[in-house]
JSON list of C-alpha atoms and ligand atoms in Angstrom, two decimals:
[
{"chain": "A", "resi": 250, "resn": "UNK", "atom": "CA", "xyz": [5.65, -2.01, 9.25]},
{"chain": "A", "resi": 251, "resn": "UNK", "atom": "CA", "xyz": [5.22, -2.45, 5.58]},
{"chain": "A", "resi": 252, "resn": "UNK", "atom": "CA", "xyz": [7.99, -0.11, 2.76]},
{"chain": "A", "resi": 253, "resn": "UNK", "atom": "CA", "xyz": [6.96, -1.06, -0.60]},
{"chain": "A", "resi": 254, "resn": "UNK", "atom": "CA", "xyz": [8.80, 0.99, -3.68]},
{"chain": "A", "resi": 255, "resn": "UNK", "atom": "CA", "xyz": [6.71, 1.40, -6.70]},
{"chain": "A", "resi": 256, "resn": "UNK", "atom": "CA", "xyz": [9.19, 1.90, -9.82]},
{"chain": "A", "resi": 257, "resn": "UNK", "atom": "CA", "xyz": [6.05, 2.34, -12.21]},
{"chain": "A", "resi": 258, "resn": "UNK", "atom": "CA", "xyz": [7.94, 2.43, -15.49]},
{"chain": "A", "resi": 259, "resn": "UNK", "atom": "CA", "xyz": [11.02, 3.35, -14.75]},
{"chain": "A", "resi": 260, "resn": "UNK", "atom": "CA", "xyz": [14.27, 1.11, -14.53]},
{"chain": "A", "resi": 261, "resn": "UNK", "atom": "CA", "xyz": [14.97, -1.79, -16.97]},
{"chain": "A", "resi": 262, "resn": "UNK", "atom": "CA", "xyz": [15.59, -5.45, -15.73]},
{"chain": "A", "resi": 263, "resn": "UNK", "atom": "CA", "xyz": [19.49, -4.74, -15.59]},
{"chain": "A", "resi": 264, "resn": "UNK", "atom": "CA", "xyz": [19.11, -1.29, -13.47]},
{"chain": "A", "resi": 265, "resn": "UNK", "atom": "CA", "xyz": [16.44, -3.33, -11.37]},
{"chain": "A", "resi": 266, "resn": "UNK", "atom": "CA", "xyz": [19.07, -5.99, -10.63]},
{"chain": "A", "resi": 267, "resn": "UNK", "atom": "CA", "xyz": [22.11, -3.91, -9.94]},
{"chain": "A", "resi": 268, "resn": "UNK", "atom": "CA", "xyz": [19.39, -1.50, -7.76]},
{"chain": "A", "resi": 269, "resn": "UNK", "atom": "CA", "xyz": [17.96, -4.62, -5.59]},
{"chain": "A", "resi": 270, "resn": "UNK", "atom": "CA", "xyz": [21.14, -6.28, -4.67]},
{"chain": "A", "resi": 271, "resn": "UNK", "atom": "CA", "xyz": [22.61, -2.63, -3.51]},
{"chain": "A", "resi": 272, "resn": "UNK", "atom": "CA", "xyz": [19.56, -2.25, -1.41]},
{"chain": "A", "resi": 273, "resn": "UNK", "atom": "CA", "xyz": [19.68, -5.99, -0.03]},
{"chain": "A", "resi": 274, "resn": "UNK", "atom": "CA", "xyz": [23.28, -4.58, 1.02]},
{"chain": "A", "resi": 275, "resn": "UNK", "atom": "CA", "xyz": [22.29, -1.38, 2.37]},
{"chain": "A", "resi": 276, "resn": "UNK", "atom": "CA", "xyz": [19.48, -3.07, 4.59]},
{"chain": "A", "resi": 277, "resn": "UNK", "atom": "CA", "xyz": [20.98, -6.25, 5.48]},
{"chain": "A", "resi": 278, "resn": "UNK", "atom": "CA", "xyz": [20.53, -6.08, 9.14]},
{"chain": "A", "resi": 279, "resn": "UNK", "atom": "CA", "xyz": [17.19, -4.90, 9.18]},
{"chain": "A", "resi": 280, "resn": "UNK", "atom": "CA", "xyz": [14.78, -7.79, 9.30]},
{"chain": "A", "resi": 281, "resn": "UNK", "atom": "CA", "xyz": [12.11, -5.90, 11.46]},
{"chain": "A", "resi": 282, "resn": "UNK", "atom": "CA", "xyz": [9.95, -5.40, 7.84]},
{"chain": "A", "resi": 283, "resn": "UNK", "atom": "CA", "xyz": [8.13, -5.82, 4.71]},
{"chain": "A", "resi": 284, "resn": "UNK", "atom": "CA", "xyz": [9.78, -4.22, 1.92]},
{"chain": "A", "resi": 285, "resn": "UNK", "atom": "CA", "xyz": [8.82, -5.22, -1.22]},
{"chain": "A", "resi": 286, "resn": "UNK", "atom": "CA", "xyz": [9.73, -3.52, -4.42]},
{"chain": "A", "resi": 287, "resn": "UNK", "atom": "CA", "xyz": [7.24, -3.60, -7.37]},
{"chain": "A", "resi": 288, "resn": "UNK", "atom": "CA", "xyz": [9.08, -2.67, -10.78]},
{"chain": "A", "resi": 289, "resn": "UNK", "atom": "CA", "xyz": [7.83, -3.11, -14.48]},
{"chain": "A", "resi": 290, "resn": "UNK", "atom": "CA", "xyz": [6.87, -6.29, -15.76]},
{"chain": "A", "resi": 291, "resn": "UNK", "atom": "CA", "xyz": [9.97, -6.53, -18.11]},
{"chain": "A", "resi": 292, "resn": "UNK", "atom": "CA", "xyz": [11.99, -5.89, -14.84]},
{"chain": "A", "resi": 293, "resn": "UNK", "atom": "CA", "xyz": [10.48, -8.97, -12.73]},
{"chain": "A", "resi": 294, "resn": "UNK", "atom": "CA", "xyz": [12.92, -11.23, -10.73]},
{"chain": "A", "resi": 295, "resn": "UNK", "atom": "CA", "xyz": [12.81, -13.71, -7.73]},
{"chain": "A", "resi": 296, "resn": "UNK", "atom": "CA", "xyz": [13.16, -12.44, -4.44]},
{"chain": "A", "resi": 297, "resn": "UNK", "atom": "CA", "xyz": [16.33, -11.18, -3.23]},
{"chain": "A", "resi": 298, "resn": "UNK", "atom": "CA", "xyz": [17.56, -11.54, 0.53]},
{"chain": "A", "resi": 299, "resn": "UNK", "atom": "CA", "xyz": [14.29, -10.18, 2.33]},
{"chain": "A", "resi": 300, "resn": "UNK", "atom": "CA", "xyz": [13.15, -7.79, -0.52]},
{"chain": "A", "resi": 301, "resn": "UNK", "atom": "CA", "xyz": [10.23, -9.36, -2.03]},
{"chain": "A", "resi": 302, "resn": "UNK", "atom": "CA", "xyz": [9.26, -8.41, -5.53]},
{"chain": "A", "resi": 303, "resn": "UNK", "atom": "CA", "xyz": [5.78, -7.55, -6.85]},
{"chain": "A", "resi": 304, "resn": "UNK", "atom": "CA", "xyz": [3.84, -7.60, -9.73]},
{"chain": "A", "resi": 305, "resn": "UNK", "atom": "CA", "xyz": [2.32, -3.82, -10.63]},
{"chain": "A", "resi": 306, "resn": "UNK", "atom": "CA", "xyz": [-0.51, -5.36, -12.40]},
{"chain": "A", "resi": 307, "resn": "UNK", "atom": "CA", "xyz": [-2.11, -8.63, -13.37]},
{"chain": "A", "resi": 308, "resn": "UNK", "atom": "CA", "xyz": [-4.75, -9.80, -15.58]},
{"chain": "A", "resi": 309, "resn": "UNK", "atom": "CA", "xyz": [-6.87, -11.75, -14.46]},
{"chain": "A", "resi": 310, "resn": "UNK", "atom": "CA", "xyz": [-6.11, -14.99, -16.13]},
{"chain": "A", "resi": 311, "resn": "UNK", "atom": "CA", "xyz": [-3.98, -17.83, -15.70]},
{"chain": "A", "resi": 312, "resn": "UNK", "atom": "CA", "xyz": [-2.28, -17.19, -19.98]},
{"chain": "A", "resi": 313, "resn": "UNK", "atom": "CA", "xyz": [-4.24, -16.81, -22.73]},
{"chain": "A", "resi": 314, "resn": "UNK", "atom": "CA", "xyz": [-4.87, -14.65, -25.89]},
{"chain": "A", "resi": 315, "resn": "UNK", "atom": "CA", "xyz": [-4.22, -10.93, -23.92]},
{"chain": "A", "resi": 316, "resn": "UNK", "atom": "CA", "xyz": [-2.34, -8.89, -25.53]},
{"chain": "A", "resi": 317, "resn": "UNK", "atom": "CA", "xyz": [0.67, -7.17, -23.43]},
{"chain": "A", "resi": 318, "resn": "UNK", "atom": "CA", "xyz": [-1.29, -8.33, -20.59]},
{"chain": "A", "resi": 319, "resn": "UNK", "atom": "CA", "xyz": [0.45, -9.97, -17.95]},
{"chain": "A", "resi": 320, "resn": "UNK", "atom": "CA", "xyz": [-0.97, -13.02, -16.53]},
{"chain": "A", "resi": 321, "resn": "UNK", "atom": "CA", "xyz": [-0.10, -15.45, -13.04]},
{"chain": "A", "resi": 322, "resn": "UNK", "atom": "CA", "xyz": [2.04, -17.73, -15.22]},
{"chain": "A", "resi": 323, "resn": "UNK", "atom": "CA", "xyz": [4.65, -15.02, -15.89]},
{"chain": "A", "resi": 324, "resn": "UNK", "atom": "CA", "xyz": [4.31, -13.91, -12.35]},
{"chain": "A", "resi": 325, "resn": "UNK", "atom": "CA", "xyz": [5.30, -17.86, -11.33]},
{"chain": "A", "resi": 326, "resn": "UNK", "atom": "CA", "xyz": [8.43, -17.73, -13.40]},
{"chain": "A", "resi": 327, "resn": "UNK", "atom": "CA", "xyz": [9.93, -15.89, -10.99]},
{"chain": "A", "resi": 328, "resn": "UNK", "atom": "CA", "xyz": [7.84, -17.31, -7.93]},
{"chain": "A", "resi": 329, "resn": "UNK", "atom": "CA", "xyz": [5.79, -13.73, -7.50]},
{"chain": "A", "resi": 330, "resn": "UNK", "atom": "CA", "xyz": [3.23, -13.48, -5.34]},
{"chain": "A", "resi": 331, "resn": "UNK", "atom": "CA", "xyz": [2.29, -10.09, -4.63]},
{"chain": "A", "resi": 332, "resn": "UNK", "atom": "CA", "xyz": [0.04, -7.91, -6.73]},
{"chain": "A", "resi": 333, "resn": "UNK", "atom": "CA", "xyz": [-0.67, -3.97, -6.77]},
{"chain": "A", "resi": 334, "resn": "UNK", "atom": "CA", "xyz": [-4.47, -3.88, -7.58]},
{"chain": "A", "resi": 335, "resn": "UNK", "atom": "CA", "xyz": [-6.39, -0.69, -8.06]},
{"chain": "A", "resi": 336, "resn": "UNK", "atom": "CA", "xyz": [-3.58, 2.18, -8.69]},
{"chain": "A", "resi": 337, "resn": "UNK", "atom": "CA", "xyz": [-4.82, 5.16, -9.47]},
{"chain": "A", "resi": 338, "resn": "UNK", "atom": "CA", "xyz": [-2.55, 5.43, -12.95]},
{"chain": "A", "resi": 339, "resn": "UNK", "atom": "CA", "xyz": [-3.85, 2.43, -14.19]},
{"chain": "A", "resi": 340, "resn": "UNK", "atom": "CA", "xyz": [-7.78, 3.58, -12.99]},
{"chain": "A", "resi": 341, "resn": "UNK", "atom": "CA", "xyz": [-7.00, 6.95, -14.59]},
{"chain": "A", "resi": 342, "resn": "UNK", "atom": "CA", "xyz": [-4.73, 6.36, -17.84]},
{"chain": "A", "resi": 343, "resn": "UNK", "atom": "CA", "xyz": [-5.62, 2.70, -18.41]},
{"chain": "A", "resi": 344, "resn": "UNK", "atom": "CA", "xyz": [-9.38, 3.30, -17.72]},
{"chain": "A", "resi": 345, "resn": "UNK", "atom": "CA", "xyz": [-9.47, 0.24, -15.38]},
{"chain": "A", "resi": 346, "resn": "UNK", "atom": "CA", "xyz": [-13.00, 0.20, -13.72]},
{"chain": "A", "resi": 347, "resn": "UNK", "atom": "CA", "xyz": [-14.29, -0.93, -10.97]},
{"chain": "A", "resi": 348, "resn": "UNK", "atom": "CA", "xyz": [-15.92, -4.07, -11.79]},
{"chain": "A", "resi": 349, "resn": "UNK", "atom": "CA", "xyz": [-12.51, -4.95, -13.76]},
{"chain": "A", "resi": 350, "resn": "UNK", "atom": "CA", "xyz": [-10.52, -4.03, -10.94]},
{"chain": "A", "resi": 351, "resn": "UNK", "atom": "CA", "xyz": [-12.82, -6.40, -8.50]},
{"chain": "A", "resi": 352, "resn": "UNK", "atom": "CA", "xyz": [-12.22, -9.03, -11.20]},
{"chain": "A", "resi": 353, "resn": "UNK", "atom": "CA", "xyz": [-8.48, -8.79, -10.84]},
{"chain": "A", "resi": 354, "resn": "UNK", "atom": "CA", "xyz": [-9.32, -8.75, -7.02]},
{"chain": "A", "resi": 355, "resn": "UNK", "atom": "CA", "xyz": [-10.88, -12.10, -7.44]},
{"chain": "A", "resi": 356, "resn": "UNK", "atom": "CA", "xyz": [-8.63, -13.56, -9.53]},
{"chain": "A", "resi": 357, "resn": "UNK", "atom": "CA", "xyz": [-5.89, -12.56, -7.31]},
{"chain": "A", "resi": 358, "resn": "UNK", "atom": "CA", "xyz": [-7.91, -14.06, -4.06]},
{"chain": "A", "resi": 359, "resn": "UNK", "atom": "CA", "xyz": [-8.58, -17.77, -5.87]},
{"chain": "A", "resi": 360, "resn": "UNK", "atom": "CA", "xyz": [-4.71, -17.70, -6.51]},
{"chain": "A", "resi": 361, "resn": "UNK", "atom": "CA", "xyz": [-3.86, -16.94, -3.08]},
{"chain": "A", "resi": 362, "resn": "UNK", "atom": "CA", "xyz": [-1.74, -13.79, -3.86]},
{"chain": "A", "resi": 363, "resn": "UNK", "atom": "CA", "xyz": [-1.11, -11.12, -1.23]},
{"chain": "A", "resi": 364, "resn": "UNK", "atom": "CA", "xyz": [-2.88, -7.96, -2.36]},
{"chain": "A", "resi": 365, "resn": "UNK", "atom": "CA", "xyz": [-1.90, -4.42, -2.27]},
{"chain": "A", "resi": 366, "resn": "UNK", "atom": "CA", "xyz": [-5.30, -2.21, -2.82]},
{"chain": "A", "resi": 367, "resn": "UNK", "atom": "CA", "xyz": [-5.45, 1.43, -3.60]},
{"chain": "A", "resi": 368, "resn": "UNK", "atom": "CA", "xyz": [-7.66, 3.73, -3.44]},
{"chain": "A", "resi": 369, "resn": "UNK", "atom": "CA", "xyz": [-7.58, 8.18, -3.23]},
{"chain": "A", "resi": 370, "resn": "UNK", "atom": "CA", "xyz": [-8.96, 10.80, -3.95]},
{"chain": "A", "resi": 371, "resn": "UNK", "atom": "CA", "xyz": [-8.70, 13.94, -6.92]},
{"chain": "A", "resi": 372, "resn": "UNK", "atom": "CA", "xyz": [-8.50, 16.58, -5.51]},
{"chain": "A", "resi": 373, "resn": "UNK", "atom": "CA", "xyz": [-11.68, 18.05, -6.78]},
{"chain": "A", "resi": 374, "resn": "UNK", "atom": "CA", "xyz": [-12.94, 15.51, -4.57]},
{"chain": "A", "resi": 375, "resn": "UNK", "atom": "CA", "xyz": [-11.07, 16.19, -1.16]},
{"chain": "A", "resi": 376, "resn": "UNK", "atom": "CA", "xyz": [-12.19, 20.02, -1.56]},
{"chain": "A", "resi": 377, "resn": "UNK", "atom": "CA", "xyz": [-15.86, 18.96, -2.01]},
{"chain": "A", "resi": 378, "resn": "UNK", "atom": "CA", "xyz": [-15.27, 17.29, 1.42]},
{"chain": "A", "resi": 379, "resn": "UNK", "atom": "CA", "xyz": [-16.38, 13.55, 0.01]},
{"chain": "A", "resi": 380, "resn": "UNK", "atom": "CA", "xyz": [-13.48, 11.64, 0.48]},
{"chain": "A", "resi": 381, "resn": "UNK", "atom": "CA", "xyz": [-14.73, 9.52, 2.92]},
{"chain": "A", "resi": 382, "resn": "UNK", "atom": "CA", "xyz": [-17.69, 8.86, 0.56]},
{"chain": "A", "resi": 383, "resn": "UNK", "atom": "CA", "xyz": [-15.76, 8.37, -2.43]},
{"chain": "A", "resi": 384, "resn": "UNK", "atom": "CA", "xyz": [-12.91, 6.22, -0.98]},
{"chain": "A", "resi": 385, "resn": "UNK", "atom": "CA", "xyz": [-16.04, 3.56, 0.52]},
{"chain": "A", "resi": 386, "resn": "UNK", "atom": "CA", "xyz": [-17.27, 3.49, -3.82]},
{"chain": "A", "resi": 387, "resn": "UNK", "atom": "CA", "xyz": [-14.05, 2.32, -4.67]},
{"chain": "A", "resi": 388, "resn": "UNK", "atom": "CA", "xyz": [-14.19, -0.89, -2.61]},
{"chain": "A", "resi": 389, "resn": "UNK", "atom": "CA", "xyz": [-17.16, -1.89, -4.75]},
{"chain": "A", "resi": 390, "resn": "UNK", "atom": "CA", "xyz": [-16.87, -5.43, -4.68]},
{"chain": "A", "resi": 391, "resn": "UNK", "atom": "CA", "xyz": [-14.02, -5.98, -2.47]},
{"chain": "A", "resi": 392, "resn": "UNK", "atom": "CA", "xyz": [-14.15, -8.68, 0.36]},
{"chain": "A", "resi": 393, "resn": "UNK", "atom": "CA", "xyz": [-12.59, -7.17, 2.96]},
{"chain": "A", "resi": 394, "resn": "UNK", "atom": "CA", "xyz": [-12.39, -10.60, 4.75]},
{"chain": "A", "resi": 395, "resn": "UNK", "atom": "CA", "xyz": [-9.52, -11.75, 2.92]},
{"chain": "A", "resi": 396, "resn": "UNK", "atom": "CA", "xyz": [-6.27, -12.37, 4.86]},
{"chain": "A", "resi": 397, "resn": "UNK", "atom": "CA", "xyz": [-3.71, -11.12, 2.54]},
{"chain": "A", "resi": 398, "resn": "UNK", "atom": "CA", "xyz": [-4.67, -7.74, 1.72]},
{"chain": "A", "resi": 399, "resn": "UNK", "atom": "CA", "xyz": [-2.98, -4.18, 2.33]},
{"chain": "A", "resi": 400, "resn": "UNK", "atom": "CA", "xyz": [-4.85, -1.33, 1.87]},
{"chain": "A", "resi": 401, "resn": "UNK", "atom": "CA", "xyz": [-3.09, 1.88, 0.69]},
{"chain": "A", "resi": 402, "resn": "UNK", "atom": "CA", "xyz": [-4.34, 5.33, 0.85]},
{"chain": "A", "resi": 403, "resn": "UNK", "atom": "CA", "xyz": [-2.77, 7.58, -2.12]},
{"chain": "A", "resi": 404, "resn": "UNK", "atom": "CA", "xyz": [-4.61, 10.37, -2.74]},
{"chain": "A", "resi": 405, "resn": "UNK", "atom": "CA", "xyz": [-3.93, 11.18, -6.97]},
{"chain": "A", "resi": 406, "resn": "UNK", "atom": "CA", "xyz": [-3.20, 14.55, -5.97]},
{"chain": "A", "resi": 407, "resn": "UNK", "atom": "CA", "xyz": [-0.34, 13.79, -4.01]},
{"chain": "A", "resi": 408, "resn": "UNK", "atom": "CA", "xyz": [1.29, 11.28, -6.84]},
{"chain": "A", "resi": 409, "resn": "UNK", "atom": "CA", "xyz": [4.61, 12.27, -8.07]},
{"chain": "A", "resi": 410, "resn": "UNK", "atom": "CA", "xyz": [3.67, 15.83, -7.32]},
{"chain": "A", "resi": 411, "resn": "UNK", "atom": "CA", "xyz": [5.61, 16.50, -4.20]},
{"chain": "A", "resi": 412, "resn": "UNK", "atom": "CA", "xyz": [2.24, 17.91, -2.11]},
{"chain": "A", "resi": 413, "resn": "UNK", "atom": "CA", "xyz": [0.92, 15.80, 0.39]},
{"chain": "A", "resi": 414, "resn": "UNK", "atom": "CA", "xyz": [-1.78, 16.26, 2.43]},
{"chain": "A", "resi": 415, "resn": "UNK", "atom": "CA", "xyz": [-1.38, 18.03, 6.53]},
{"chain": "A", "resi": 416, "resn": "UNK", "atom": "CA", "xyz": [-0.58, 14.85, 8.71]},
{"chain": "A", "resi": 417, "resn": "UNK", "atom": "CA", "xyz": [-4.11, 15.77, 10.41]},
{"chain": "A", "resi": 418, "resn": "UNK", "atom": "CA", "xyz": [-5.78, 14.91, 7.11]},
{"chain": "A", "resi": 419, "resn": "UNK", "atom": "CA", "xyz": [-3.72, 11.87, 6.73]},
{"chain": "A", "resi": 420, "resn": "UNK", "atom": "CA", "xyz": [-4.41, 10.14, 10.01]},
{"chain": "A", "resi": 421, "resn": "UNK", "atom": "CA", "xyz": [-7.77, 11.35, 9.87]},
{"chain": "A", "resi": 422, "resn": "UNK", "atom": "CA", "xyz": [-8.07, 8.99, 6.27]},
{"chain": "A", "resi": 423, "resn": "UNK", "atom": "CA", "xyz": [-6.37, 5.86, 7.69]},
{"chain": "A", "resi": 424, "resn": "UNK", "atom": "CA", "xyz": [-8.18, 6.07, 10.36]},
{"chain": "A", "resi": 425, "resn": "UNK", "atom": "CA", "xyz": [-11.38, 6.12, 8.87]},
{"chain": "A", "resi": 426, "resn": "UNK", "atom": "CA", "xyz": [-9.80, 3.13, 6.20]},
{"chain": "A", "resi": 427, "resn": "UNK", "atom": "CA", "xyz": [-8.83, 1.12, 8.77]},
{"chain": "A", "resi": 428, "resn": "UNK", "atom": "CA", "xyz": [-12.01, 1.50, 10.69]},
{"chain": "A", "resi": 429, "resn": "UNK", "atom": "CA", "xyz": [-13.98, 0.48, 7.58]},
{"chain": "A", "resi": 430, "resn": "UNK", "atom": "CA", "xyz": [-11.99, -2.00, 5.90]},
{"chain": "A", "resi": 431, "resn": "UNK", "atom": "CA", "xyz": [-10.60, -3.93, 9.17]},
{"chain": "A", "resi": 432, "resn": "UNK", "atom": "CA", "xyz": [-6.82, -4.19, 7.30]},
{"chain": "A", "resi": 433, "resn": "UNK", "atom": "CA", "xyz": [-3.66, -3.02, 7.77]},
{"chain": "A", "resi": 434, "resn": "UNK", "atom": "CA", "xyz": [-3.63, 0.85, 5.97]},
{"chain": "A", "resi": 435, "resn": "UNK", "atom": "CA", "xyz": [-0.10, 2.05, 4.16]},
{"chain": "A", "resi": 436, "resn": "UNK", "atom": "CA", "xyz": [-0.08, 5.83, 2.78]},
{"chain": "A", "resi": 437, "resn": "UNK", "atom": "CA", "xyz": [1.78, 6.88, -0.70]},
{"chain": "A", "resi": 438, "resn": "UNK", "atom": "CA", "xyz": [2.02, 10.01, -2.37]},
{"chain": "A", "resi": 439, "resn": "UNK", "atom": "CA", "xyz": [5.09, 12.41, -2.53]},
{"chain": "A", "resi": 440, "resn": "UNK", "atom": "CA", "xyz": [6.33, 10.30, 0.36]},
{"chain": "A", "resi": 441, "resn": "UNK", "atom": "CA", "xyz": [9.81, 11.22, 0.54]},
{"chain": "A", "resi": 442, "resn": "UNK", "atom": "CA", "xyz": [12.95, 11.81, 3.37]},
{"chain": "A", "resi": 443, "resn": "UNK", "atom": "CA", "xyz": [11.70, 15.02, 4.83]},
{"chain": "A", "resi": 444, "resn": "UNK", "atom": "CA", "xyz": [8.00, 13.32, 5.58]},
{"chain": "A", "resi": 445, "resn": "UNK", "atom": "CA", "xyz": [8.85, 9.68, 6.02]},
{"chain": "A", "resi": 446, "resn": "UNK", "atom": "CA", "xyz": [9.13, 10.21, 10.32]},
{"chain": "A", "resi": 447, "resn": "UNK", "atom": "CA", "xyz": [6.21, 12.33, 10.53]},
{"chain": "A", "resi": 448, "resn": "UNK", "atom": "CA", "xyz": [4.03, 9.74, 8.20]},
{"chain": "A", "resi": 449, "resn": "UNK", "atom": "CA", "xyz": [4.86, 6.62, 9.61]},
{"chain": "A", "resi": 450, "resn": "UNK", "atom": "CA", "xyz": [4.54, 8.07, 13.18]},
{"chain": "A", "resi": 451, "resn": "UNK", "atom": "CA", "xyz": [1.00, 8.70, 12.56]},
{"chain": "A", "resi": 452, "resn": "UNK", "atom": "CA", "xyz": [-1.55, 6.25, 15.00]},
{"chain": "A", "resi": 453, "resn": "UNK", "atom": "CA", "xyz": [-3.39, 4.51, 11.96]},
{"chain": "A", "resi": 454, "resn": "UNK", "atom": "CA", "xyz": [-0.32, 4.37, 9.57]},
{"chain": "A", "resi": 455, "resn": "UNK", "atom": "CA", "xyz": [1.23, 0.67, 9.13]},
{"chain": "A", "resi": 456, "resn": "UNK", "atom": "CA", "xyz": [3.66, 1.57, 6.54]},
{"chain": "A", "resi": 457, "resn": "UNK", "atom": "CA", "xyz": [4.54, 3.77, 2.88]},
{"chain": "A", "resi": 458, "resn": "UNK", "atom": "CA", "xyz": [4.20, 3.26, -1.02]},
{"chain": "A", "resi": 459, "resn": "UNK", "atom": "CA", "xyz": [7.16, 5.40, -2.49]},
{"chain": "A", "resi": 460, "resn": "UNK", "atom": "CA", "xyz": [6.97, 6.16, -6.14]},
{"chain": "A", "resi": 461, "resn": "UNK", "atom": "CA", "xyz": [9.48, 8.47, -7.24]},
{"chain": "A", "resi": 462, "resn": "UNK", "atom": "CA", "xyz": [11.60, 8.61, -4.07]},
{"chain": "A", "resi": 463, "resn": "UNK", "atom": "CA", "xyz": [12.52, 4.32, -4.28]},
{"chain": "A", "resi": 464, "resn": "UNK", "atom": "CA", "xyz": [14.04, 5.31, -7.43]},
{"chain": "A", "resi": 465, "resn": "UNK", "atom": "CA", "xyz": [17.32, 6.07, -6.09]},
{"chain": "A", "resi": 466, "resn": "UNK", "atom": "CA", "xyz": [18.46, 2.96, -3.87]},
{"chain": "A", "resi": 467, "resn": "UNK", "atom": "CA", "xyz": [20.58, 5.29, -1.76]},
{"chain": "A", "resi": 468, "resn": "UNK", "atom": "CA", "xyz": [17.97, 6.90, -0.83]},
{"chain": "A", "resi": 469, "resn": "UNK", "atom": "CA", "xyz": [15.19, 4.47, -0.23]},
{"chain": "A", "resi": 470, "resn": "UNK", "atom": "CA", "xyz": [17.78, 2.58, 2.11]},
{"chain": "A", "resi": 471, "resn": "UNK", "atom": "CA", "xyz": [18.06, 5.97, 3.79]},
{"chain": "A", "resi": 472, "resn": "UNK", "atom": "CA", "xyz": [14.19, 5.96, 3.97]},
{"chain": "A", "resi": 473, "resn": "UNK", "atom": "CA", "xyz": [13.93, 2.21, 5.42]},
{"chain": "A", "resi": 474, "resn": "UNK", "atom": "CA", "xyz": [16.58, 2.88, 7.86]},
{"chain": "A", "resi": 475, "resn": "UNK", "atom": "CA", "xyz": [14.78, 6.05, 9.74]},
{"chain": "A", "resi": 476, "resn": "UNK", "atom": "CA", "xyz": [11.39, 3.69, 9.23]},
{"chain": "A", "resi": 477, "resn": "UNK", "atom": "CA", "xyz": [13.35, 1.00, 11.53]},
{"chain": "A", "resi": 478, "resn": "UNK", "atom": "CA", "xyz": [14.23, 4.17, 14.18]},
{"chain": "A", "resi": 479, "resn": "UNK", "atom": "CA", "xyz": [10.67, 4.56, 14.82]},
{"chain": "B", "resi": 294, "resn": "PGA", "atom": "P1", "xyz": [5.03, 9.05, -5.59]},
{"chain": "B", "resi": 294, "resn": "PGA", "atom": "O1", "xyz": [4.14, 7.83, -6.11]},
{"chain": "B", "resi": 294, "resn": "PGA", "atom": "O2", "xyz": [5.74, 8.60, -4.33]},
{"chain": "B", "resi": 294, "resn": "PGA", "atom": "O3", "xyz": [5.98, 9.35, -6.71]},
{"chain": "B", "resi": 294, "resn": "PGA", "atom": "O4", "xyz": [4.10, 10.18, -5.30]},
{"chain": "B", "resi": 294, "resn": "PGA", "atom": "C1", "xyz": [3.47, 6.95, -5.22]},
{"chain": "B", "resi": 294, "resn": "PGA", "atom": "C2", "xyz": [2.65, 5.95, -5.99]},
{"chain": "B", "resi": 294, "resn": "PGA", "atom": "O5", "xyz": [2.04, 6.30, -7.01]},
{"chain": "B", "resi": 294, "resn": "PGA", "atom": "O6", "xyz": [2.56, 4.78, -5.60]}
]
């Protein structure tokens, strides 16, 4: 089972510290899991207790002339090496394409760095009934053979907007990822304590993304700890 927290750009490095070694507390006895939390880049920090720590973005480049890009050598300072690739804020508001985004992917493959991978729908999309269709386009370029990659489903309708989508619809989306991609398939968007059972109980479901509900440690702990009841 993989719980990954995505603080987007909230919390600075202080609140980040203070916030991870509160959850290492809260979860020490729970070793069944991935959880890795993923805050901004001026929040990195090694690993703490079993809580790895992610990078939300890279660019694809060891350092260079990038401009408030972040690049692998700041990601080594702290020993990171897990990437979110592909979220639909930075394909939306940072106009990331898709050939950039497999460039990243590559990039992120050469270095050997595990790979989160998202992909979802609008929800213009999902009422046309091409989801499927559209979800395959976004793994332009992807090489689905490579070991260290974690697909997750977050349809951009469901961000931060406290709607998700029936648990039918949701299984019937990882399914169909996990059929076509051959890797393990996580699900984000609006996931929260009142859906966390149902979700991760679903067949083709091998774990969350939680936006705004990781924000409060209390209650991502609370989240983790009905994840390990399952
Ligand atoms: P949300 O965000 O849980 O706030 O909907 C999830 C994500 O964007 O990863």
């Amino acid at each position: 089972m993989i719980i990954s927290a995505n603080f987007k750009s909230f919390k600075n490095r202080e609140e980040t510290r203070i916030y991870l070694e509160k959850l290492n507390n809260l979860i020490k006895n729970m070793n069944s899991f991935e959880i890795t939390v993923f805050p901004p880049a001026t929040a990195l920090q090694n690993k703490i207790g079993s809580i790895s720590i992610g990078s939300q973005n890279i660019f694809p480049a060891r350092n260079g002339a990038f401009t408030g890009e972040i690049c692998l050598e700041q990601l080594e300072e702290f020993d990171i090496k897990n990437v979110l690739i592909g979220h639909s804020e930075r394909r939306e508001i940072l106009n990331e394409n898709i050939e950039y985004i497999a460039k990243k992917f590559d990039f992120a493959i050469k270095n050997n760095l595990k790979i989160t991978f998202c992909v979802g729908e609008s929800r213009e999309i999902r009422e046309n009934d091409e989801t499927l269709d559209f979800l395959k386009s976004q793994f332009n370029g992807i090489d689905f053979n490579y070991k260290n990659l974690i697909i997750a489903y977050e349809p951009i309708w469901a961000i931060g907007s406290g709607l998700t989508p029936t648990m039918a619809q949701i299984e019937e989306t990882l399914h169909f990822l996990k059929n076509y991609t051959g890797k393990k398939i996580i699900y984000g968007g609006s996931v929260k304590l009142s859906n966390i059972e149902d979700i991760l109980k679903l067949p083709s479901c091998d774990g969350v993304l939680v936006g705004g509900a990781s924000l409060d440690v209390n209650n991502f702990a609370e989240i983790i700890k009905i994840a390990e009841k399952i």
